[in-house]
Amino acid sequence: MNLQFIADGLIMGALIGLGAIGVTLTYSILRFANFAHGEFLAWGTYFTLALASGFGAMFGGSGTIGALSFGWPVIVAGMLAALLTGLLALVLDRLLFAKLRNRGNAIVMVMASFGASMALRSLLEFLFTAQPAYFSRDIQMAFPIAFGIRLTPDQLFLLAMTAILVLVMERFMALSPIGRAMRAVSENPVLARVSGVDVERVIRATWMIGGALACAAGVMLGITVQIRPFMGFDLLLPLFAAAILGGIGSVPGAVLGGLIVGVAEASAVQVVGADYRAAIAFLILIAVLLVRPAGIFGVRE
Amino acid sequence: MSQPILAIDGLAAGYEPDVPIVRGVSLAVKEGEIVTILGPNGAGKSTFIKAIAGLVPKFAGQVVLAGGDITKTPAHLLARQGLGFVPQTENVFTLMSIADNLRLAADILPKAQRAERIDAMLTLFPDLARQRQLLAGRLSGGQRQMLAVARALIAGPRILMLDEASAGLSPKLVGQVFAKLAEIRYTGITILMVEQNAKAALALADRAIILVEGKAAHQGKAADIASDPVIRQLYLGVAPAKGAA
């Protein structure tokens, strides 16, 4: 049996997991399901594409690093784009969610996020057209790893980046004052305020972090697959499945959930064919909600 | 006369402006005092103390802490201004360790003081020191209350406010918590506490204010109130002693 599908599933799962960190943090700290989160992936990727093209035009050349299909322009652009995506999330909060937060209920916020998602996606199509774009059109050679599994250098880079980002995030949440404050607000906002936590500041940090990680996930998706305005929206269901499977509020849970969803999707393709791939995240979501609504690491239902 | 550490003047507060729950209460708490807020259920005791802590909207009146007007100060800044508050329920972060509960509250202090203040709390509450990595959600009711008090004390408040610290505790644990409060008072911290357990509260406090329907029905020395059968029967739901009726 060829085990390649497991590797493919893990790579997709790592992407989903990275994106799901933002979903799980927004859900637990701002207490609503942000359906516009997928757009942060897409916007982050297009920010990166635009900046990287700009750098290429300014400094010339599109040199690559080692065996990777991309070079410093994409990496530097990606870091700037992560910041921009965080700011985009902040602006969206200021213009929309902050106004609804104090008077609306959760369902109003969710519906608003649906609207924001459509608007952001349409704007992206308007600016960049619906045509797929690529960071690089070079064909990358996959080389054998073990058990007949082959990976491209880009895919290995992606796995390593995900591991690093997740470890850094986990330590950040555990040890930094702002990470502690985020955990506190997620559990009990009133007690957090009494303890001196500025909840608005925590909310701003949540948007920045969620936006930046969404950008990272989007860029990696753009590198390994392609860039489309719908790339984030198409991942929305897997993102939520991963966040809920891992347990709302848990960073390691979101990533583990992402990996499970990714591998499950890839396995399903083997068994029932690619047509049903999209149904798998949905099935996982329903199963978790029925069997263990709190998720793997979750404490809340 | 020394200046009151906390001066509340004509405070009206509640959740809806047209339905104030607290209706014009004034109270002055002097430095080093223990003052208890008593009254029947629904009298507005909890709303009163939450309004001071910035958690319930105030509609009228003024709150002054150590000479500074805190009427409009947001809740998260009050801890920095010397006000520590222990809510009645959900007063610790159950998903965080004892150490993280304390660290979170210490984060508002300058970096150099944080470790020292956490150590001071662990010395004051040795039960917590023994299990600092334990999740607060695993603590027993009494220990949880101690952690809640430690969390509120860590930034070194001028005044400690507690909303029914004895709620849900066995008489023995109430005794322990109150003994700790007496110990804390001797370190110079003023205490303002809402209590349902009038007998225990009056034994600990210097003075008491009795709220009825959102207004101050009576204020006086705790000892006088404790020994006044009329007040006890009217407001505190304490039956007169046998044979007295």
Coordinates of C-alpha atoms in Angstrom, one line a residue:
Chain A
M1 CA 0.0 0.0 0.0
N2 CA 1.3 3.4 -0.9
L3 CA 1.4 5.6 2.2
Q4 CA 1.9 8.8 0.2
F5 CA -1.7 9.9 1.0
I6 CA -0.8 10.1 4.7
A7 CA 2.0 12.5 4.0
D8 CA -0.2 14.6 1.8
G9 CA -2.9 14.6 4.5
L10 CA -0.4 15.7 7.2
I11 CA 0.8 18.6 5.0
M12 CA -2.8 19.7 4.3
G13 CA -3.5 19.1 8.0
A14 CA -0.6 21.3 9.1
L15 CA -2.0 24.2 7.0
I16 CA -5.5 23.6 8.4
G17 CA -4.0 23.5 11.9
L18 CA -2.2 26.8 11.5
G19 CA -5.3 28.5 10.2
A20 CA -7.4 26.9 13.0
I21 CA -5.3 28.5 15.7
G22 CA -6.9 31.9 14.8
V23 CA -10.4 30.4 14.7
T24 CA -10.0 28.8 18.1
L25 CA -8.6 31.9 19.7
T26 CA -11.3 34.2 18.3
Y27 CA -14.0 31.7 19.3
S28 CA -12.8 31.4 22.9
I29 CA -11.8 35.0 23.5
L30 CA -14.4 37.0 21.5
R31 CA -17.0 34.3 21.8
F32 CA -18.2 34.0 18.3
A33 CA -17.5 31.9 15.2
N34 CA -15.7 34.2 12.8
F35 CA -16.7 33.0 9.3
A36 CA -14.5 35.7 7.8
H37 CA -11.3 34.0 9.1
G38 CA -10.9 32.1 5.8
E39 CA -10.5 35.5 4.0
F40 CA -7.5 36.3 6.3
L41 CA -5.8 33.3 4.7
A42 CA -6.6 34.6 1.2
W43 CA -5.8 38.2 1.9
G44 CA -2.5 37.3 3.6
T45 CA -1.5 35.3 0.5
Y46 CA -2.4 38.1 -1.9
F47 CA -0.6 40.7 0.3
T48 CA 2.5 38.4 0.1
L49 CA 2.1 38.0 -3.7
A50 CA 1.8 41.7 -4.3
L51 CA 4.7 42.6 -2.0
A52 CA 6.9 39.8 -3.4
S53 CA 6.2 41.0 -7.0
G54 CA 7.1 44.5 -5.9
F55 CA 10.4 43.4 -4.3
G56 CA 11.1 41.4 -7.4
A57 CA 10.5 44.4 -9.6
M58 CA 12.5 46.7 -7.3
F59 CA 15.5 44.6 -6.6
G60 CA 15.4 42.3 -9.7
G61 CA 15.8 38.6 -9.9
S62 CA 13.6 36.0 -8.3
G63 CA 16.4 33.9 -6.8
T64 CA 15.4 30.8 -4.8
I65 CA 16.9 29.5 -1.6
G66 CA 18.5 26.0 -2.0
A67 CA 16.0 23.6 -3.4
L68 CA 13.0 25.6 -2.4
S69 CA 10.8 27.1 -5.2
F70 CA 10.9 30.6 -3.6
G71 CA 13.4 33.0 -2.2
W72 CA 13.9 35.9 0.2
P73 CA 11.4 38.1 -1.6
V74 CA 8.5 35.7 -0.7
I75 CA 9.8 35.2 2.9
V76 CA 10.2 38.9 3.6
A77 CA 6.9 39.7 1.9
G78 CA 5.2 37.0 3.9
M79 CA 6.4 38.5 7.2
L80 CA 5.2 41.9 6.2
A81 CA 2.0 40.4 4.9
A82 CA 1.5 38.7 8.3
L83 CA 1.6 42.1 9.9
L84 CA -0.8 43.5 7.3
T85 CA -3.2 40.7 7.7
G86 CA -3.2 41.2 11.5
L87 CA -4.0 44.9 10.9
L88 CA -6.7 43.9 8.4
A89 CA -8.3 41.8 11.1
L90 CA -8.0 44.8 13.6
V91 CA -9.6 47.2 11.1
L92 CA -12.4 44.7 10.5
D93 CA -12.9 44.5 14.3
R94 CA -12.9 48.3 14.7
L95 CA -15.3 48.9 11.8
L96 CA -17.7 46.0 12.4
F97 CA -17.3 43.6 15.3
A98 CA -16.4 46.1 18.1
K99 CA -19.6 48.0 17.3
L100 CA -21.7 44.8 17.6
R101 CA -19.8 43.3 20.5
N102 CA -21.4 45.4 23.2
R103 CA -25.0 45.3 22.2
G104 CA -25.4 42.3 19.8
N105 CA -25.5 38.7 20.7
A106 CA -23.3 35.9 19.2
I107 CA -25.5 35.2 16.3
V108 CA -25.4 38.8 15.1
M109 CA -21.6 38.6 15.2
V110 CA -21.6 35.4 13.2
M111 CA -23.9 36.8 10.6
A112 CA -21.8 40.0 10.4
S113 CA -18.8 37.8 9.8
F114 CA -20.6 36.1 7.0
G115 CA -21.2 39.4 5.3
A116 CA -17.6 40.5 5.9
S117 CA -16.4 37.3 4.4
M118 CA -18.4 37.9 1.2
A119 CA -17.3 41.5 0.9
L120 CA -13.6 40.7 1.5
R121 CA -13.7 37.9 -1.0
S122 CA -15.4 39.9 -3.7
L123 CA -12.9 42.7 -3.2
L124 CA -10.1 40.3 -3.7
E125 CA -11.7 39.0 -6.9
F126 CA -12.1 42.6 -8.0
L127 CA -8.5 43.5 -7.3
F128 CA -6.8 40.3 -8.5
T129 CA -9.4 38.6 -10.7
A130 CA -10.6 35.0 -10.0
Q131 CA -7.7 33.6 -12.1
P132 CA -5.4 31.4 -10.1
A133 CA -2.0 32.8 -9.4
Y134 CA 1.3 31.2 -8.3
F135 CA 4.4 32.2 -6.4
S136 CA 6.4 30.0 -8.8
R137 CA 5.5 28.0 -11.8
D138 CA 8.6 25.8 -11.6
I139 CA 8.1 22.1 -11.3
Q140 CA 9.5 20.8 -8.0
M141 CA 11.0 17.4 -7.8
A142 CA 9.8 15.3 -4.8
F143 CA 12.4 13.1 -3.3
P144 CA 11.9 9.9 -1.3
I145 CA 11.7 10.1 2.5
A146 CA 10.8 6.7 3.7
F147 CA 8.1 4.0 3.1
G148 CA 7.7 5.1 -0.4
I149 CA 6.7 8.6 0.7
R150 CA 8.0 11.4 -1.4
L151 CA 8.0 15.1 -0.4
T152 CA 9.1 18.3 -2.2
P153 CA 11.5 20.6 -0.4
D154 CA 8.6 23.2 -0.2
Q155 CA 6.5 20.6 1.7
L156 CA 9.3 19.9 4.1
F157 CA 9.8 23.6 4.7
L158 CA 6.1 23.9 5.3
L159 CA 6.1 21.1 7.9
A160 CA 9.1 22.6 9.7
M161 CA 7.6 26.1 9.7
T162 CA 4.3 24.8 11.1
A163 CA 6.1 23.0 13.9
I164 CA 8.1 26.1 14.8
L165 CA 5.1 28.4 14.7
V166 CA 3.0 26.0 16.8
L167 CA 5.8 25.6 19.4
V168 CA 6.4 29.3 19.6
M169 CA 2.6 29.9 20.0
E170 CA 2.2 27.3 22.6
R171 CA 5.1 28.7 24.7
F172 CA 3.8 32.2 24.1
M173 CA 0.4 31.3 25.5
A174 CA 1.9 29.4 28.5
L175 CA 4.6 31.9 29.6
S176 CA 4.0 35.5 28.3
P177 CA 1.9 38.0 30.2
I178 CA -0.3 38.6 27.2
G179 CA -0.7 34.8 26.6
R180 CA -1.8 34.5 30.3
A181 CA -4.2 37.4 29.8
M182 CA -5.6 35.7 26.7
R183 CA -6.2 32.5 28.6
A184 CA -7.8 34.5 31.4
V185 CA -10.2 36.4 29.2
S186 CA -11.1 33.2 27.4
E187 CA -12.1 31.5 30.7
N188 CA -13.6 34.4 32.6
P189 CA -13.7 38.0 31.2
V190 CA -15.1 39.6 34.4
L191 CA -12.5 38.1 36.7
A192 CA -9.8 39.0 34.1
R193 CA -10.9 42.7 34.3
V194 CA -11.0 42.6 38.1
S195 CA -7.4 41.2 37.9
G196 CA -6.2 44.2 35.9
V197 CA -6.4 42.7 32.4
D198 CA -7.3 45.2 29.7
V199 CA -9.7 43.1 27.7
E200 CA -9.6 45.4 24.7
R201 CA -5.9 45.0 24.5
V202 CA -6.3 41.2 24.6
I203 CA -8.8 41.4 21.8
R204 CA -6.4 43.4 19.7
A205 CA -3.6 40.8 20.3
T206 CA -6.0 38.0 19.4
W207 CA -6.8 39.6 16.0
M208 CA -3.1 40.3 15.3
I209 CA -2.0 36.8 16.1
G210 CA -5.0 35.1 14.4
G211 CA -4.5 37.2 11.3
A212 CA -0.7 36.6 11.1
L213 CA -1.1 32.9 11.5
A214 CA -3.8 32.8 8.9
C215 CA -1.5 34.6 6.5
A216 CA 1.3 32.0 7.2
A217 CA -1.2 29.2 6.5
G218 CA -2.4 30.9 3.3
V219 CA 1.1 31.6 2.0
M220 CA 2.1 28.0 2.5
L221 CA -1.1 26.9 0.7
G222 CA -0.2 29.3 -2.1
I223 CA 3.3 27.9 -2.3
T224 CA 2.3 24.2 -2.3
V225 CA -1.0 24.5 -4.3
Q226 CA -2.1 27.8 -5.8
I227 CA -3.5 31.2 -5.0
R228 CA -7.2 31.9 -5.5
P229 CA -9.6 34.3 -4.0
F230 CA -11.7 31.4 -2.7
M231 CA -8.7 29.5 -1.2
G232 CA -9.6 30.6 2.4
F233 CA -13.3 30.2 2.0
D234 CA -12.9 26.7 0.7
L235 CA -10.9 25.8 3.9
L236 CA -13.5 27.3 6.3
L237 CA -15.2 24.1 7.2
P238 CA -12.0 22.1 7.8
L239 CA -10.7 25.1 9.9
F240 CA -13.8 24.9 12.1
A241 CA -13.7 21.1 12.2
A242 CA -10.1 21.3 13.4
A243 CA -10.8 24.0 16.0
I244 CA -13.8 22.2 17.5
L245 CA -12.2 18.7 17.3
G246 CA -9.1 20.0 19.2
G247 CA -11.2 21.8 21.8
I248 CA -12.1 25.5 21.6
G249 CA -9.4 27.7 23.0
S250 CA -6.6 25.1 22.7
V251 CA -3.7 25.9 20.5
P252 CA -2.1 22.4 20.4
G253 CA -5.7 21.1 20.0
A254 CA -6.3 23.2 16.9
V255 CA -3.1 21.8 15.3
L256 CA -3.8 18.2 16.3
G257 CA -7.4 18.7 15.0
G258 CA -6.0 20.0 11.7
L259 CA -3.7 17.1 11.3
I260 CA -6.6 14.6 12.0
V261 CA -8.9 16.4 9.5
G262 CA -6.1 16.5 6.9
V263 CA -5.3 12.8 7.2
A264 CA -9.0 11.9 7.3
E265 CA -9.6 13.8 4.1
A266 CA -6.7 12.3 2.4
S267 CA -7.7 8.8 3.5
A268 CA -11.2 9.3 2.3
V269 CA -9.9 10.2 -1.1
Q270 CA -8.3 6.8 -1.2
V271 CA -11.4 5.0 -0.1
V272 CA -14.4 6.9 -1.6
G273 CA -12.7 9.1 -4.2
A274 CA -11.9 12.8 -4.4
D275 CA -15.5 13.9 -5.0
Y276 CA -16.3 13.3 -1.3
R277 CA -13.2 15.0 0.1
A278 CA -15.1 18.1 1.2
A279 CA -17.7 16.0 3.0
I280 CA -15.1 14.6 5.4
A281 CA -14.6 17.7 7.5
F282 CA -18.3 18.0 7.8
L283 CA -18.7 14.4 9.0
I284 CA -15.9 14.9 11.5
L285 CA -17.5 18.1 12.7
I286 CA -20.9 16.3 13.2
A287 CA -19.3 13.3 14.9
V288 CA -17.3 15.5 17.4
L289 CA -20.4 17.5 18.2
L290 CA -22.4 14.4 18.9
V291 CA -19.7 12.4 20.7
R292 CA -17.4 14.8 22.5
P293 CA -18.6 18.4 22.0
A294 CA -15.7 19.7 24.1
G295 CA -13.2 18.3 21.7
I296 CA -9.9 16.5 22.5
F297 CA -8.3 19.1 24.8
G298 CA -11.4 21.1 25.4
V299 CA -13.2 21.7 28.7
R300 CA -16.1 23.7 27.4
E301 CA -19.0 22.5 25.2
Chain B
M1 CA -10.4 62.7 61.9
S2 CA -8.5 60.7 59.3
Q3 CA -9.6 60.9 55.7
P4 CA -11.7 57.8 54.7
I5 CA -9.8 55.5 52.4
L6 CA -13.0 54.8 50.4
A7 CA -15.8 57.4 50.3
I8 CA -19.1 56.7 48.5
D9 CA -21.5 59.4 48.1
G10 CA -25.1 59.0 47.0
L11 CA -24.3 56.0 44.8
A12 CA -27.1 54.8 42.4
A13 CA -26.3 51.8 40.3
G14 CA -27.9 48.9 38.4
Y15 CA -28.2 47.3 35.0
E16 CA -31.0 49.5 33.6
P17 CA -31.0 53.3 34.2
D18 CA -34.8 53.3 34.9
V19 CA -34.5 50.4 37.4
P20 CA -31.7 51.3 39.8
I21 CA -31.0 48.5 42.2
V22 CA -28.8 50.6 44.5
R23 CA -30.6 53.9 45.2
G24 CA -28.5 56.6 46.7
V25 CA -26.1 54.9 49.2
S26 CA -23.4 56.8 51.0
L27 CA -20.6 55.1 53.0
A28 CA -17.2 56.1 54.3
V29 CA -14.7 53.4 55.1
K30 CA -11.7 54.5 57.3
E31 CA -8.2 53.2 56.9
G32 CA -7.7 49.9 58.6
E33 CA -11.4 49.2 59.3
I34 CA -13.4 46.2 58.5
V35 CA -16.9 47.2 57.3
T36 CA -19.5 44.7 56.4
I37 CA -22.5 45.2 54.1
L38 CA -25.5 43.3 55.4
G39 CA -29.1 43.0 54.4
P40 CA -31.8 40.7 53.2
N41 CA -31.7 38.9 49.8
G42 CA -32.2 41.2 46.9
A43 CA -31.3 44.3 48.9
G44 CA -28.7 45.3 46.4
K45 CA -25.6 44.4 48.5
S46 CA -23.8 42.6 45.6
T47 CA -24.8 45.2 43.1
F48 CA -23.4 47.9 45.4
I49 CA -20.0 46.3 45.8
K50 CA -19.8 45.4 42.1
A51 CA -20.6 49.0 41.2
I52 CA -17.7 50.2 43.3
A53 CA -15.5 47.6 41.5
G54 CA -16.6 49.0 38.1
L55 CA -18.5 45.9 37.1
V56 CA -22.1 47.4 37.3
P57 CA -23.0 50.8 35.7
K58 CA -23.3 53.7 38.1
F59 CA -26.1 56.3 37.4
A60 CA -25.4 58.8 40.1
G61 CA -23.1 59.6 43.0
Q62 CA -19.4 59.5 43.4
V63 CA -16.8 57.0 44.6
V64 CA -13.4 58.3 45.9
L65 CA -10.5 55.9 46.7
A66 CA -7.6 57.3 48.7
G67 CA -8.5 60.8 47.5
G68 CA -8.9 60.0 43.8
D69 CA -12.2 59.9 42.1
I70 CA -12.7 56.4 40.7
T71 CA -16.4 56.8 39.7
K72 CA -15.7 56.4 36.0
T73 CA -12.5 54.4 36.2
P74 CA -12.8 51.2 34.2
A75 CA -12.6 48.0 36.2
H76 CA -9.2 46.8 34.9
L77 CA -7.5 50.0 36.1
L78 CA -8.9 49.8 39.7
A79 CA -6.5 47.1 40.7
R80 CA -3.6 49.4 39.8
Q81 CA -5.2 52.1 42.0
G82 CA -5.3 50.0 45.1
L83 CA -8.6 48.3 45.0
G84 CA -8.7 44.5 45.2
F85 CA -12.0 42.7 44.6
V86 CA -13.0 39.1 45.2
P87 CA -16.2 38.2 43.3
Q88 CA -18.6 35.8 44.9
T89 CA -18.5 33.0 42.4
E90 CA -16.1 32.0 39.7
N91 CA -13.4 34.0 41.5
V92 CA -10.4 31.9 40.4
F93 CA -9.3 30.9 36.9
T94 CA -10.0 27.2 37.2
L95 CA -8.2 26.2 34.0
M96 CA -5.0 27.9 35.1
S97 CA -2.5 26.7 37.8
I98 CA -2.3 28.3 41.2
A99 CA 1.0 29.9 40.1
D100 CA -0.6 31.3 36.9
N101 CA -3.5 32.7 38.8
L102 CA -1.1 34.7 40.9
R103 CA 1.2 35.6 38.0
L104 CA -1.7 37.0 36.0
A105 CA -2.7 39.3 38.9
A106 CA 1.0 40.2 39.5
D107 CA 1.5 41.2 35.8
I108 CA 0.2 44.7 36.6
L109 CA 3.1 45.3 38.9
P110 CA 6.6 46.4 37.8
K111 CA 8.6 43.4 36.7
A112 CA 11.0 43.6 39.6
Q113 CA 8.3 43.3 42.2
R114 CA 6.3 40.4 40.7
A115 CA 8.3 37.4 42.1
E116 CA 8.5 39.0 45.5
R117 CA 4.8 39.6 45.7
I118 CA 4.0 36.1 44.6
D119 CA 6.3 34.7 47.3
A120 CA 4.6 37.0 49.8
M121 CA 1.2 35.5 48.9
L122 CA 2.5 31.9 49.1
T123 CA 3.9 32.7 52.6
L124 CA 0.6 34.1 53.7
F125 CA -1.2 31.1 52.3
P126 CA 1.0 28.1 52.8
D127 CA -1.6 25.7 51.6
L128 CA -1.3 27.2 48.1
A129 CA 2.5 27.1 48.2
R130 CA 2.5 23.3 48.5
Q131 CA 0.7 22.8 45.2
R132 CA 1.4 25.8 43.0
Q133 CA 1.3 23.8 39.7
L134 CA -2.1 22.4 40.5
L135 CA -5.0 23.6 38.4
A136 CA -7.1 26.0 40.5
G137 CA -10.2 24.1 39.4
R138 CA -9.0 21.2 41.5
L139 CA -8.9 23.1 44.7
S140 CA -11.5 22.6 47.5
G141 CA -13.9 25.4 48.2
G142 CA -11.9 26.8 51.1
Q143 CA -8.6 26.7 49.3
R144 CA -10.2 28.2 46.3
Q145 CA -11.5 31.1 48.4
M146 CA -7.9 31.5 49.8
L147 CA -6.5 31.7 46.2
A148 CA -9.2 34.2 45.3
V149 CA -8.2 36.4 48.2
A150 CA -4.4 35.9 47.4
R151 CA -5.1 37.0 43.8
A152 CA -6.9 40.1 45.0
L153 CA -4.1 41.0 47.5
I154 CA -1.1 40.4 45.2
A155 CA -0.9 43.9 43.8
G156 CA -0.9 45.3 47.4
P157 CA -4.3 47.0 47.5
R158 CA -5.3 49.7 49.9
I159 CA -8.7 48.2 50.3
L160 CA -9.9 44.6 49.8
M161 CA -13.5 44.1 48.8
L162 CA -15.2 40.7 49.1
D163 CA -18.6 39.7 47.8
E164 CA -19.9 36.9 50.2
A165 CA -16.6 35.2 50.9
S166 CA -18.4 32.7 53.1
A167 CA -20.9 31.6 50.5
G168 CA -21.0 27.8 50.1
L169 CA -18.4 27.2 52.8
S170 CA -18.9 25.0 55.9
P171 CA -18.9 26.8 59.2
K172 CA -15.4 25.5 59.9
L173 CA -14.1 26.9 56.6
V174 CA -15.9 30.2 57.2
G175 CA -14.0 30.4 60.4
Q176 CA -10.7 29.8 58.6
V177 CA -11.4 32.4 55.9
F178 CA -12.5 35.0 58.4
A179 CA -9.4 34.3 60.6
K180 CA -7.3 35.0 57.5
L181 CA -9.2 38.2 56.9
A182 CA -8.4 39.3 60.5
E183 CA -4.8 38.5 59.8
I184 CA -4.8 40.5 56.6
R185 CA -6.4 43.5 58.4
Y186 CA -3.4 43.6 60.8
T187 CA -1.1 44.2 57.8
G188 CA -2.9 47.5 57.4
I189 CA -5.4 46.6 54.6
T190 CA -8.9 48.0 54.9
I191 CA -11.7 45.5 54.2
L192 CA -15.2 46.0 52.8
M193 CA -17.2 42.9 52.6
V194 CA -20.7 41.9 51.6
E195 CA -22.0 39.1 53.8
Q196 CA -25.0 36.9 54.1
N197 CA -23.7 35.3 57.2
A198 CA -24.5 38.2 59.5
K199 CA -23.4 36.6 62.8
A200 CA -19.9 35.7 61.6
A201 CA -19.5 39.0 59.8
L202 CA -20.5 41.2 62.7
A203 CA -18.1 39.3 64.9
L204 CA -15.2 40.2 62.6
A205 CA -16.2 43.7 61.4
D206 CA -15.8 47.0 63.2
R207 CA -18.8 48.6 61.5
A208 CA -21.8 47.5 59.4
I209 CA -24.1 49.0 56.9
I210 CA -27.5 47.4 56.4
L211 CA -29.0 47.8 53.0
V212 CA -32.7 47.3 52.4
E213 CA -34.3 47.7 48.9
G214 CA -31.2 49.5 47.6
K215 CA -31.0 52.1 50.5
A216 CA -29.0 52.3 53.7
A217 CA -31.5 51.3 56.4
H218 CA -28.9 51.4 59.2
Q219 CA -25.3 52.1 59.8
G220 CA -23.4 51.6 63.0
K221 CA -20.8 49.8 65.1
A222 CA -20.8 46.0 64.5
A223 CA -21.0 45.3 68.2
D224 CA -24.1 47.5 68.6
I225 CA -25.9 46.0 65.7
A226 CA -25.1 42.5 66.9
S227 CA -26.6 43.2 70.2
D228 CA -29.7 45.1 68.9
P229 CA -32.6 42.6 68.8
V230 CA -34.8 44.9 66.8
I231 CA -32.3 45.3 64.0
R232 CA -31.4 41.6 64.0
Q233 CA -35.0 40.6 63.7
L234 CA -36.0 43.3 61.2
Y235 CA -33.1 43.2 58.7
L236 CA -30.9 40.2 59.3
G237 CA -33.4 37.4 59.6
V238 CA -31.9 36.4 62.9
A239 CA -34.6 35.1 65.2
P240 CA -34.7 36.7 68.6
A241 CA -33.1 34.6 71.3
K242 CA -35.3 32.0 73.0
G243 CA -37.5 33.5 75.7
A244 CA -36.9 37.0 74.6
A245 CA -40.1 37.3 72.6

